[in-house]
Amino acid sequence: MAQLWGGRFTKETDKLVYAFNASISYDKKFYRQDIEGSIAHVGMLEKQGILTKDEAERIKDGLKGILEDVESGKLKITEEYEDIHSFVEANLIDRVGDAGKKLHTGRSRNDQVALDMRLYTRQEIKETDDLLKALLETLLRMMEEHTMTIMPGFTHLQKAQPITLAHHLGAYFEMFKRDRMRLKDIYERMNFCPLGSGALAGTTFPLDREYTAKLLNFYGPTLNSMDGVSDRDYLIEFLSALSTVMMHLSRFSEEIIIWNSNEYQFVELDDAYSTGSSIMPQKKNPDIAELVRGKTGRVYGALTSLLTTMKGIPLAYNKDMQEDKELTFDAIDTVKGCLALFEGMISTMRFKKDVMEKSASHGFTNATDAADYLVNRGVAFRDAHGIIGSIVLHCIEKGIAIDDLSIEEFKEFSDAFESDIYEAISMETCVNKRLTIGAPGKEAMEYVIEKEKEYLNTQPEIGACV
Ligand code: ARG
């Protein structure tokens, strides 16, 4: 057991208590951020004359040595230490002796851990955003390719009106674009440095918090030391944004599972992204999509868990907050993994255009357009709706599509029908006449694709303006 405290105690910590309290098994994940934060702290202490130049140099060299040795595998982070902070400090003292004992001047593990977690999360927000951007680029490429791939659009999972695959994918483009906006917002609010908050009430040492914040690329220091050590709002916001990403991925996964089913056969997943059955030789299962859908629950769980943990905690730091880590790390790793796999899955998926188009033309998806045709010939919409309803019923009984009726048959339902009805209700016409902004018509879609392209090319990286 290697701990940073003990002077006040007369007994060894109970072994079970030690294990229960320790966090090194997971906070070792941010050893890099812990060292980076310590280097900045020491630089500031030196500038303020709290450490001599020589002491500061020795400490910084020691910290850099620890970082190198951990990265190269020479130094293992072992569980004999309570947490990553103890590990770094103990190793530093081993390496540089007495100077190392001054590292923690004007600092508490409370503001130290608050800093480490922020530095870690800040980086993860950027990495999540990069993955979302890559997914958007893939989606846009697919949209450009499929502006004429006709498929049924659904409401209530019933065929409704014809759309194109580009249009369908474009809906997800918008969702993932908003997910990126959320990440950017969160970054803007969370990019403030808590170091210097001390245990809860700042410190009597003349720290330059502005300087530390600048060294670590924060917008500035946090403005209340109690809040600085106990704010976990940004994690809750990040988990909420991650939950929304998963909700979007899960909806998309669900559609892919449906499209890939034997009944639909709109798509065929690439062999590299599907799995077989140990017993049924014919099976090719969409496990990746199912797992993404399934893991959504896990990320929602992290959000609910942290909200619940935080709700009863009085100011300022309390050990409950240590619980923020495992679940946040797990949620981040889950979402990043899902985003990468999902992008691979959709970019290798094969669309069966003929099946999709046939499904649209045999699902009465042009019924609204047939009614609109009558309206354009002077029939009141409600009457037109009734006439087309009767036609649909007739076609269902005969097992045919509306377009399969002869003009004579059309005329039996209404005199307003002329031979241009076929052109008016062809799938191409139904789609391409829908030209309002955001609609599936080819020209409308091309306009949107240009806008999305512009967005992808002009959107600065998160934190780029620091
Ligand atoms: N492992 C702790 C955490 O994650 C670090 C802070 C410890 N502070 C304390 N007063 N015990 O929250």
Tab-separated table of C-alpha atoms and ligand atoms in Angstrom:
chain	number	residue	atom	x	y	z
A	1	MET	CA	0.000	0.000	0.000
A	2	ALA	CA	1.513	3.286	-1.049
A	3	GLN	CA	-0.471	6.299	-0.053
A	4	LEU	CA	0.073	10.033	0.159
A	5	TRP	CA	-1.255	10.367	3.679
A	6	GLY	CA	-0.694	8.567	6.960
A	7	GLY	CA	0.799	11.085	9.387
A	8	ARG	CA	-2.460	11.441	11.263
A	9	PHE	CA	-3.148	7.704	11.447
A	10	THR	CA	-2.059	5.189	14.052
A	11	LYS	CA	-3.278	2.086	12.257
A	12	GLU	CA	-2.796	0.600	8.825
A	13	THR	CA	-5.776	0.888	6.484
A	14	ASP	CA	-7.838	-2.293	6.412
A	15	LYS	CA	-6.980	-4.210	3.226
A	16	LEU	CA	-10.571	-4.331	1.998
A	17	VAL	CA	-11.012	-0.628	2.710
A	18	TYR	CA	-7.872	0.107	0.758
A	19	ALA	CA	-9.065	-1.849	-2.246
A	20	PHE	CA	-12.546	-0.328	-2.042
A	21	ASN	CA	-11.134	3.180	-1.912
A	22	ALA	CA	-8.441	2.811	-4.549
A	23	SER	CA	-8.977	4.098	-8.069
A	24	ILE	CA	-5.687	3.311	-9.796
A	25	SER	CA	-7.128	0.389	-11.756
A	26	TYR	CA	-9.018	2.929	-13.860
A	27	ASP	CA	-7.600	6.409	-13.255
A	28	LYS	CA	-4.296	5.134	-14.661
A	29	LYS	CA	-6.029	5.865	-17.946
A	30	PHE	CA	-5.122	9.547	-17.554
A	31	TYR	CA	-1.483	9.236	-16.460
A	32	ARG	CA	-0.540	11.482	-19.353
A	33	GLN	CA	-2.917	14.240	-18.303
A	34	ASP	CA	-1.815	13.929	-14.664
A	35	ILE	CA	1.804	14.487	-15.672
A	36	GLU	CA	0.936	17.263	-18.114
A	37	GLY	CA	-1.033	19.060	-15.375
A	38	SER	CA	1.831	18.654	-12.903
A	39	ILE	CA	4.355	20.063	-15.369
A	40	ALA	CA	2.174	23.148	-15.859
A	41	HIS	CA	1.694	23.505	-12.092
A	42	VAL	CA	5.441	23.373	-11.516
A	43	GLY	CA	6.074	25.892	-14.298
A	44	MET	CA	3.659	28.272	-12.584
A	45	LEU	CA	5.167	27.664	-9.126
A	46	GLU	CA	8.559	28.553	-10.555
A	47	LYS	CA	7.283	31.712	-12.249
A	48	GLN	CA	5.775	32.788	-8.931
A	49	GLY	CA	9.026	32.186	-7.068
A	50	ILE	CA	7.468	29.411	-4.973
A	51	LEU	CA	9.970	26.910	-6.383
A	52	THR	CA	13.507	27.720	-7.438
A	53	LYS	CA	14.479	27.302	-11.063
A	54	ASP	CA	16.642	24.357	-10.117
A	55	GLU	CA	13.863	22.609	-8.181
A	56	ALA	CA	11.391	23.207	-10.989
A	57	GLU	CA	13.786	21.835	-13.605
A	58	ARG	CA	14.474	18.712	-11.584
A	59	ILE	CA	10.790	18.070	-11.024
A	60	LYS	CA	9.918	18.629	-14.680
A	61	ASP	CA	12.715	16.334	-15.839
A	62	GLY	CA	11.576	13.700	-13.359
A	63	LEU	CA	7.980	13.951	-14.592
A	64	LYS	CA	9.030	13.734	-18.234
A	65	GLY	CA	11.147	10.683	-17.397
A	66	ILE	CA	8.157	8.997	-15.749
A	67	LEU	CA	6.037	9.745	-18.823
A	68	GLU	CA	8.642	8.306	-21.171
A	69	ASP	CA	9.124	5.198	-19.085
A	70	VAL	CA	5.412	4.541	-18.784
A	71	GLU	CA	4.936	5.022	-22.529
A	72	SER	CA	7.825	2.706	-23.368
A	73	GLY	CA	6.588	0.075	-20.931
A	74	LYS	CA	9.706	0.335	-18.770
A	75	LEU	CA	7.655	1.589	-15.837
A	76	LYS	CA	4.463	-0.284	-15.007
A	77	ILE	CA	1.555	1.391	-13.249
A	78	THR	CA	0.888	-1.111	-10.480
A	79	GLU	CA	-1.950	-1.401	-8.035
A	80	GLU	CA	0.205	-0.916	-4.966
A	81	TYR	CA	-0.623	2.786	-5.317
A	82	GLU	CA	-3.968	4.236	-4.316
A	83	ASP	CA	-4.418	6.317	-7.443
A	84	ILE	CA	-2.526	7.729	-10.399
A	85	HIS	CA	-1.608	10.879	-8.461
A	86	SER	CA	0.114	8.819	-5.741
A	87	PHE	CA	1.875	6.729	-8.366
A	88	VAL	CA	3.341	9.767	-10.119
A	89	GLU	CA	4.338	11.574	-6.934
A	90	ALA	CA	5.948	8.511	-5.347
A	91	ASN	CA	7.913	7.781	-8.496
A	92	LEU	CA	8.974	11.399	-8.747
A	93	ILE	CA	10.316	11.405	-5.190
A	94	ASP	CA	12.194	8.178	-5.928
A	95	ARG	CA	13.800	9.807	-8.943
A	96	VAL	CA	14.546	13.360	-7.835
A	97	GLY	CA	14.481	13.134	-4.054
A	98	ASP	CA	13.467	16.102	-1.878
A	99	ALA	CA	12.569	18.430	-4.757
A	100	GLY	CA	9.843	15.939	-5.674
A	101	LYS	CA	8.209	16.449	-2.295
A	102	LYS	CA	7.473	20.047	-3.298
A	103	LEU	CA	5.376	19.157	-6.363
A	104	HIS	CA	2.111	19.186	-4.454
A	105	THR	CA	2.631	22.715	-3.040
A	106	GLY	CA	-0.584	24.742	-3.328
A	107	ARG	CA	-2.485	21.816	-4.776
A	108	SER	CA	-4.928	19.172	-3.585
A	109	ARG	CA	-5.881	15.906	-5.213
A	110	ASN	CA	-9.336	17.443	-5.459
A	111	ASP	CA	-8.334	20.106	-7.961
A	112	GLN	CA	-5.764	17.753	-9.479
A	113	VAL	CA	-8.325	15.083	-10.325
A	114	ALA	CA	-10.773	17.744	-11.530
A	115	LEU	CA	-8.071	18.939	-13.915
A	116	ASP	CA	-7.024	15.480	-15.108
A	117	MET	CA	-10.582	14.490	-15.899
A	118	ARG	CA	-11.192	17.722	-17.778
A	119	LEU	CA	-8.019	17.359	-19.812
A	120	TYR	CA	-8.938	13.776	-20.614
A	121	THR	CA	-12.538	14.585	-21.517
A	122	ARG	CA	-11.489	17.561	-23.622
A	123	GLN	CA	-9.356	15.285	-25.769
A	124	GLU	CA	-12.107	12.681	-25.987
A	125	ILE	CA	-14.650	15.282	-27.105
A	126	LYS	CA	-12.326	16.090	-30.004
A	127	GLU	CA	-11.792	12.442	-30.870
A	128	THR	CA	-15.512	11.721	-30.815
A	129	ASP	CA	-16.028	14.726	-33.055
A	130	ASP	CA	-13.400	13.448	-35.518
A	131	LEU	CA	-15.217	10.122	-35.737
A	132	LEU	CA	-18.533	11.875	-36.287
A	133	LYS	CA	-16.945	13.948	-39.025
A	134	ALA	CA	-15.627	10.818	-40.745
A	135	LEU	CA	-19.106	9.308	-40.560
A	136	LEU	CA	-20.603	12.456	-42.108
A	137	GLU	CA	-18.076	12.345	-44.930
A	138	THR	CA	-19.026	8.755	-45.675
A	139	LEU	CA	-22.722	9.605	-45.552
A	140	LEU	CA	-22.250	12.511	-47.919
A	141	ARG	CA	-20.396	10.339	-50.422
A	142	MET	CA	-23.253	7.834	-50.288
A	143	MET	CA	-25.810	10.614	-50.693
A	144	GLU	CA	-24.079	11.891	-53.816
A	145	GLU	CA	-24.185	8.405	-55.258
A	146	HIS	CA	-27.856	7.761	-54.550
A	147	THR	CA	-29.854	10.839	-55.546
A	148	MET	CA	-31.758	8.642	-58.025
A	149	THR	CA	-32.021	5.464	-55.967
A	150	ILE	CA	-35.735	5.279	-55.309
A	151	MET	CA	-37.101	3.608	-52.225
A	152	PRO	CA	-40.259	3.821	-50.148
A	153	GLY	CA	-40.365	6.376	-47.377
A	154	PHE	CA	-42.227	5.077	-44.332
A	155	THR	CA	-44.471	6.379	-41.596
A	156	HIS	CA	-45.664	3.891	-38.954
A	157	LEU	CA	-43.362	1.458	-40.790
A	158	GLN	CA	-45.970	1.466	-43.588
A	159	LYS	CA	-44.967	2.523	-47.060
A	160	ALA	CA	-45.937	6.190	-47.400
A	161	GLN	CA	-44.374	8.127	-50.294
A	162	PRO	CA	-41.412	7.459	-52.544
A	163	ILE	CA	-38.127	9.038	-51.557
A	164	THR	CA	-34.527	8.401	-52.511
A	165	LEU	CA	-31.775	6.718	-50.579
A	166	ALA	CA	-29.877	10.028	-50.630
A	167	HIS	CA	-32.808	11.643	-48.878
A	168	HIS	CA	-33.055	8.900	-46.272
A	169	LEU	CA	-29.329	9.058	-45.532
A	170	GLY	CA	-29.555	12.844	-45.458
A	171	ALA	CA	-31.838	12.630	-42.432
A	172	TYR	CA	-29.049	10.890	-40.522
A	173	PHE	CA	-26.560	13.434	-41.813
A	174	GLU	CA	-28.584	16.131	-40.057
A	175	MET	CA	-28.715	14.128	-36.822
A	176	PHE	CA	-24.983	13.524	-36.671
A	177	LYS	CA	-24.338	17.134	-37.616
A	178	ARG	CA	-26.343	18.254	-34.592
A	179	ASP	CA	-24.389	15.780	-32.460
A	180	ARG	CA	-21.212	17.573	-33.482
A	181	MET	CA	-22.745	20.934	-32.611
A	182	ARG	CA	-23.584	19.621	-29.164
A	183	LEU	CA	-19.990	18.526	-28.619
A	184	LYS	CA	-18.727	21.937	-29.659
A	185	ASP	CA	-21.098	23.669	-27.225
A	186	ILE	CA	-19.987	21.434	-24.386
A	187	TYR	CA	-16.352	22.104	-25.162
A	188	GLU	CA	-16.949	25.848	-25.032
A	189	ARG	CA	-18.479	25.581	-21.569
A	190	MET	CA	-16.052	23.089	-20.072
A	191	ASN	CA	-12.731	24.451	-21.291
A	192	PHE	CA	-11.827	26.242	-18.050
A	193	CYS	CA	-9.059	25.208	-15.702
A	194	PRO	CA	-9.935	24.080	-12.150
A	195	LEU	CA	-6.308	23.777	-11.007
A	196	GLY	CA	-5.614	26.207	-8.194
A	197	SER	CA	-8.988	25.590	-6.539
A	198	GLY	CA	-7.051	23.651	-3.874
A	199	ALA	CA	-9.052	21.285	-1.712
A	200	LEU	CA	-12.071	23.607	-1.866
A	201	ALA	CA	-11.053	27.112	-0.784
A	202	GLY	CA	-8.099	28.023	-2.991
A	203	THR	CA	-4.713	28.417	-1.344
A	204	THR	CA	-2.625	30.952	0.530
A	205	PHE	CA	0.232	30.506	-1.957
A	206	PRO	CA	0.309	33.261	-4.594
A	207	LEU	CA	-0.623	31.032	-7.539
A	208	ASP	CA	-1.097	32.563	-10.982
A	209	ARG	CA	-4.149	30.633	-12.135
A	210	GLU	CA	-4.419	32.572	-15.378
A	211	TYR	CA	-0.931	31.434	-16.258
A	212	THR	CA	-1.584	27.748	-15.488
A	213	ALA	CA	-4.785	27.911	-17.524
A	214	LYS	CA	-2.883	29.370	-20.453
A	215	LEU	CA	-0.123	26.754	-20.257
A	216	LEU	CA	-2.770	24.059	-20.518
A	217	ASN	CA	-4.694	25.739	-23.354
A	218	PHE	CA	-7.793	26.539	-21.358
A	219	TYR	CA	-9.824	29.693	-21.970
A	220	GLY	CA	-9.128	30.731	-18.377
A	221	PRO	CA	-9.426	29.571	-14.755
A	222	THR	CA	-12.734	28.470	-13.198
A	223	LEU	CA	-14.122	31.274	-11.024
A	224	ASN	CA	-15.242	29.524	-7.869
A	225	SER	CA	-12.955	27.094	-6.090
A	226	MET	CA	-15.801	25.085	-4.494
A	227	ASP	CA	-17.393	24.644	-7.891
A	228	GLY	CA	-13.992	24.056	-9.474
A	229	VAL	CA	-13.419	20.880	-7.481
A	230	SER	CA	-16.975	19.581	-7.534
A	231	ASP	CA	-18.401	20.441	-10.941
A	232	ARG	CA	-19.197	17.376	-12.990
A	233	ASP	CA	-21.827	19.084	-15.187
A	234	TYR	CA	-19.611	18.844	-18.240
A	235	LEU	CA	-19.451	15.065	-17.847
A	236	ILE	CA	-23.213	14.867	-17.572
A	237	GLU	CA	-23.528	17.027	-20.679
A	238	PHE	CA	-20.986	14.899	-22.513
A	239	LEU	CA	-22.730	11.672	-21.490
A	240	SER	CA	-26.006	13.173	-22.620
A	241	ALA	CA	-24.512	14.102	-25.999
A	242	LEU	CA	-22.997	10.614	-26.258
A	243	SER	CA	-26.385	9.096	-25.423
A	244	THR	CA	-27.918	11.109	-28.255
A	245	VAL	CA	-25.215	9.898	-30.649
A	246	MET	CA	-26.056	6.335	-29.601
A	247	MET	CA	-29.777	6.976	-29.993
A	248	HIS	CA	-29.104	8.060	-33.580
A	249	LEU	CA	-26.795	5.133	-34.275
A	250	SER	CA	-29.358	2.806	-32.766
A	251	ARG	CA	-32.210	4.074	-34.957
A	252	PHE	CA	-30.003	3.717	-38.002
A	253	SER	CA	-28.937	0.228	-36.887
A	254	GLU	CA	-32.546	-0.779	-36.459
A	255	GLU	CA	-33.277	0.296	-40.031
A	256	ILE	CA	-30.277	-1.602	-41.348
A	257	ILE	CA	-31.434	-4.702	-39.497
A	258	ILE	CA	-34.865	-4.338	-41.099
A	259	TRP	CA	-33.413	-3.601	-44.554
A	260	ASN	CA	-31.113	-6.598	-44.256
A	261	SER	CA	-33.926	-8.954	-43.228
A	262	ASN	CA	-35.027	-11.767	-45.554
A	263	GLU	CA	-38.364	-10.001	-46.043
A	264	TYR	CA	-36.972	-6.615	-47.113
A	265	GLN	CA	-33.655	-7.406	-48.759
A	266	PHE	CA	-32.919	-3.736	-49.452
A	267	VAL	CA	-29.289	-4.200	-48.471
A	268	GLU	CA	-26.686	-6.839	-48.144
A	269	LEU	CA	-24.092	-6.405	-45.458
A	270	ASP	CA	-20.525	-7.094	-46.413
A	271	ASP	CA	-19.215	-10.461	-45.259
A	272	ALA	CA	-16.571	-8.669	-43.219
A	273	TYR	CA	-19.315	-6.950	-41.230
A	274	SER	CA	-21.669	-9.876	-40.634
A	275	THR	CA	-21.482	-13.092	-38.679
A	276	GLY	CA	-22.733	-16.625	-39.110
A	277	SER	CA	-24.578	-19.087	-36.939
A	278	SER	CA	-22.939	-22.062	-35.275
A	279	ILE	CA	-25.901	-24.257	-36.190
A	280	MET	CA	-27.783	-22.730	-39.131
A	281	PRO	CA	-25.507	-22.721	-42.165
A	282	GLN	CA	-27.675	-20.328	-44.199
A	283	LYS	CA	-27.439	-17.477	-41.687
A	284	LYS	CA	-25.688	-14.176	-42.191
A	285	ASN	CA	-26.528	-12.035	-39.224
A	286	PRO	CA	-26.303	-8.248	-38.731
A	287	ASP	CA	-24.562	-8.602	-35.363
A	288	ILE	CA	-22.687	-5.315	-35.587
A	289	ALA	CA	-25.880	-3.309	-36.057
A	290	GLU	CA	-27.514	-5.281	-33.251
A	291	LEU	CA	-24.593	-4.680	-30.919
A	292	VAL	CA	-24.611	-0.954	-31.629
A	293	ARG	CA	-28.338	-0.909	-30.865
A	294	GLY	CA	-27.697	-2.949	-27.718
A	295	LYS	CA	-24.805	-0.888	-26.423
A	296	THR	CA	-27.005	2.196	-26.488
A	297	GLY	CA	-28.512	1.023	-23.208
A	298	ARG	CA	-25.091	0.933	-21.652
A	299	VAL	CA	-24.355	4.556	-22.542
A	300	TYR	CA	-27.782	5.717	-21.310
A	301	GLY	CA	-26.957	3.821	-18.111
A	302	ALA	CA	-23.801	5.870	-17.611
A	303	LEU	CA	-25.759	9.109	-17.935
A	304	THR	CA	-28.450	8.011	-15.493
A	305	SER	CA	-25.836	6.712	-13.134
A	306	LEU	CA	-23.851	9.954	-12.962
A	307	LEU	CA	-26.957	12.111	-12.666
A	308	THR	CA	-28.017	9.956	-9.734
A	309	THR	CA	-24.592	9.981	-8.108
A	310	MET	CA	-24.401	13.766	-8.264
A	311	LYS	CA	-27.875	14.604	-7.060
A	312	GLY	CA	-27.284	14.390	-3.334
A	313	ILE	CA	-23.705	15.574	-2.999
A	314	PRO	CA	-23.216	18.624	-0.787
A	315	LEU	CA	-20.447	21.080	-1.630
A	316	ALA	CA	-17.615	20.645	-2.207
A	317	TYR	CA	-15.631	17.477	-3.054
A	318	ASN	CA	-16.954	14.138	-1.807
A	319	LYS	CA	-15.577	10.737	-2.638
A	320	ASP	CA	-18.786	9.807	-4.478
A	321	MET	CA	-17.328	11.767	-7.364
A	322	GLN	CA	-14.670	9.146	-7.935
A	323	GLU	CA	-17.542	7.139	-9.444
A	324	ASP	CA	-17.578	9.506	-12.433
A	325	LYS	CA	-14.623	7.778	-14.044
A	326	GLU	CA	-15.309	4.146	-14.857
A	327	LEU	CA	-18.702	4.853	-16.331
A	328	THR	CA	-17.531	7.848	-18.357
A	329	PHE	CA	-14.521	5.969	-19.718
A	330	ASP	CA	-16.727	3.033	-20.619
A	331	ALA	CA	-19.295	5.257	-22.352
A	332	ILE	CA	-16.625	7.093	-24.344
A	333	ASP	CA	-14.889	3.889	-25.445
A	334	THR	CA	-18.236	2.350	-26.351
A	335	VAL	CA	-19.348	5.299	-28.484
A	336	LYS	CA	-15.992	5.637	-30.236
A	337	GLY	CA	-15.954	1.930	-31.014
A	338	CYS	CA	-19.513	2.026	-32.317
A	339	LEU	CA	-18.878	5.067	-34.511
A	340	ALA	CA	-15.831	3.507	-36.143
A	341	LEU	CA	-17.512	0.154	-36.753
A	342	PHE	CA	-20.702	1.726	-37.972
A	343	GLU	CA	-18.863	3.796	-40.551
A	344	GLY	CA	-17.147	0.659	-41.803
A	345	MET	CA	-20.405	-1.248	-41.930
A	346	ILE	CA	-22.375	1.317	-43.944
A	347	SER	CA	-19.569	2.122	-46.342
A	348	THR	CA	-19.260	-1.549	-47.342
A	349	MET	CA	-22.986	-2.301	-47.422
A	350	ARG	CA	-24.512	-3.107	-50.836
A	351	PHE	CA	-27.847	-1.535	-51.725
A	352	LYS	CA	-30.194	-3.587	-53.894
A	353	LYS	CA	-31.598	-0.713	-55.908
A	354	ASP	CA	-34.043	-2.808	-57.930
A	355	VAL	CA	-35.604	-4.300	-54.792
A	356	MET	CA	-35.890	-0.881	-53.186
A	357	GLU	CA	-37.509	0.697	-56.217
A	358	LYS	CA	-39.892	-2.240	-56.697
A	359	SER	CA	-40.907	-1.974	-53.060
A	360	ALA	CA	-41.749	1.701	-53.583
A	361	SER	CA	-43.740	1.140	-56.782
A	362	HIS	CA	-45.669	-1.799	-55.329
A	363	GLY	CA	-46.607	-0.125	-52.113
A	364	PHE	CA	-49.032	2.537	-53.356
A	365	THR	CA	-46.471	5.179	-52.437
A	366	ASN	CA	-47.724	7.218	-55.396
A	367	ALA	CA	-51.294	7.357	-54.061
A	368	THR	CA	-50.859	10.927	-52.760
A	369	ASP	CA	-49.526	11.992	-56.152
A	370	ALA	CA	-52.461	10.316	-57.892
A	371	ALA	CA	-54.832	12.325	-55.663
A	372	ASP	CA	-52.848	15.503	-56.369
A	373	TYR	CA	-53.200	14.728	-60.093
A	374	LEU	CA	-56.990	14.797	-59.743
A	375	VAL	CA	-56.837	18.004	-57.695
A	376	ASN	CA	-54.868	19.618	-60.531
A	377	ARG	CA	-57.787	18.653	-62.788
A	378	GLY	CA	-60.380	20.379	-60.638
A	379	VAL	CA	-61.426	17.568	-58.287
A	380	ALA	CA	-61.665	18.680	-54.632
A	381	PHE	CA	-58.922	17.070	-52.522
A	382	ARG	CA	-61.332	15.224	-50.224
A	383	ASP	CA	-63.126	13.716	-53.245
A	384	ALA	CA	-59.819	12.878	-54.890
A	385	HIS	CA	-58.710	11.157	-51.672
A	386	GLY	CA	-61.882	9.032	-51.774
A	387	ILE	CA	-61.463	8.121	-55.465
A	388	ILE	CA	-57.835	7.068	-55.041
A	389	GLY	CA	-58.785	5.141	-51.879
A	390	SER	CA	-61.242	3.095	-53.943
A	391	ILE	CA	-58.593	2.550	-56.644
A	392	VAL	CA	-56.125	1.310	-54.030
A	393	LEU	CA	-58.697	-1.109	-52.635
A	394	HIS	CA	-59.416	-2.383	-56.145
A	395	CYS	CA	-55.688	-2.845	-56.859
A	396	ILE	CA	-55.104	-4.654	-53.547
A	397	GLU	CA	-57.865	-7.100	-54.455
A	398	LYS	CA	-56.315	-7.674	-57.861
A	399	GLY	CA	-52.741	-7.741	-56.569
A	400	ILE	CA	-51.565	-4.948	-58.901
A	401	ALA	CA	-50.033	-1.467	-58.642
A	402	ILE	CA	-51.973	1.713	-59.508
A	403	ASP	CA	-49.916	2.146	-62.683
A	404	ASP	CA	-51.020	-1.304	-63.866
A	405	LEU	CA	-54.584	-0.049	-64.502
A	406	SER	CA	-55.523	0.687	-68.105
A	407	ILE	CA	-56.762	4.184	-68.901
A	408	GLU	CA	-60.272	2.774	-69.341
A	409	GLU	CA	-60.123	1.312	-65.874
A	410	PHE	CA	-58.896	4.645	-64.502
A	411	LYS	CA	-61.832	6.401	-66.166
A	412	GLU	CA	-64.289	4.072	-64.467
A	413	PHE	CA	-63.234	5.727	-61.216
A	414	SER	CA	-63.133	9.309	-62.544
A	415	ASP	CA	-63.518	11.100	-65.856
A	416	ALA	CA	-60.736	13.456	-64.867
A	417	PHE	CA	-58.071	10.825	-65.621
A	418	GLU	CA	-56.195	11.224	-68.912
A	419	SER	CA	-53.290	9.249	-70.340
A	420	ASP	CA	-50.755	11.593	-68.705
A	421	ILE	CA	-51.653	9.941	-65.377
A	422	TYR	CA	-48.892	7.347	-65.921
A	423	GLU	CA	-46.224	9.975	-66.218
A	424	ALA	CA	-47.698	11.882	-63.254
A	425	ILE	CA	-47.495	8.911	-60.904
A	426	SER	CA	-44.257	7.322	-62.052
A	427	MET	CA	-41.791	6.916	-59.215
A	428	GLU	CA	-39.336	9.344	-60.839
A	429	THR	CA	-41.987	12.030	-61.162
A	430	CYS	CA	-43.239	11.523	-57.628
A	431	VAL	CA	-39.744	11.999	-56.267
A	432	ASN	CA	-38.444	14.669	-58.586
A	433	LYS	CA	-41.445	16.939	-58.295
A	434	ARG	CA	-40.756	17.307	-54.610
A	435	LEU	CA	-38.489	20.276	-54.800
A	436	THR	CA	-39.045	22.245	-51.616
A	437	ILE	CA	-35.862	22.689	-49.601
A	438	GLY	CA	-35.228	19.459	-47.703
A	439	ALA	CA	-37.419	17.346	-50.009
A	440	PRO	CA	-36.159	14.293	-51.970
A	441	GLY	CA	-36.393	15.719	-55.531
A	442	LYS	CA	-33.040	15.422	-57.292
A	443	GLU	CA	-32.476	19.159	-57.638
A	444	ALA	CA	-33.537	19.866	-54.058
A	445	MET	CA	-31.228	17.103	-52.877
A	446	GLU	CA	-28.305	18.417	-54.887
A	447	TYR	CA	-28.780	21.838	-53.342
A	448	VAL	CA	-28.667	20.289	-49.856
A	449	ILE	CA	-25.625	18.163	-50.727
A	450	GLU	CA	-23.778	21.349	-51.711
A	451	LYS	CA	-24.738	22.969	-48.407
A	452	GLU	CA	-23.580	19.939	-46.422
A	453	LYS	CA	-20.312	19.899	-48.344
A	454	GLU	CA	-19.760	23.530	-47.518
A	455	TYR	CA	-20.491	22.774	-43.875
A	456	LEU	CA	-17.919	19.946	-43.806
A	457	ASN	CA	-15.289	22.097	-45.492
A	458	THR	CA	-15.719	25.205	-43.397
A	459	GLN	CA	-16.420	23.808	-39.941
A	460	PRO	CA	-13.298	24.462	-37.817
A	461	GLU	CA	-12.081	21.701	-35.560
A	462	ILE	CA	-13.319	21.837	-31.997
A	463	GLY	CA	-11.058	24.051	-29.913
A	464	ALA	CA	-9.204	25.302	-32.996
A	465	CYS	CA	-9.717	28.937	-32.042
A	466	VAL	CA	-8.088	28.561	-28.566
B	1	ARG	N1	-9.430	9.308	-6.757
B	1	ARG	C1	-10.088	10.501	-6.359
B	1	ARG	C2	-11.237	10.823	-7.326
B	1	ARG	O1	-11.268	10.244	-8.358
B	1	ARG	C3	-9.114	11.614	-6.372
B	1	ARG	C4	-9.418	12.711	-5.401
B	1	ARG	C5	-9.147	12.269	-4.021
B	1	ARG	N2	-9.409	13.289	-3.077
B	1	ARG	C6	-9.663	13.000	-1.832
B	1	ARG	N3	-9.900	13.987	-1.073
B	1	ARG	N4	-9.666	11.804	-1.402
B	1	ARG	O2	-12.097	11.590	-7.085
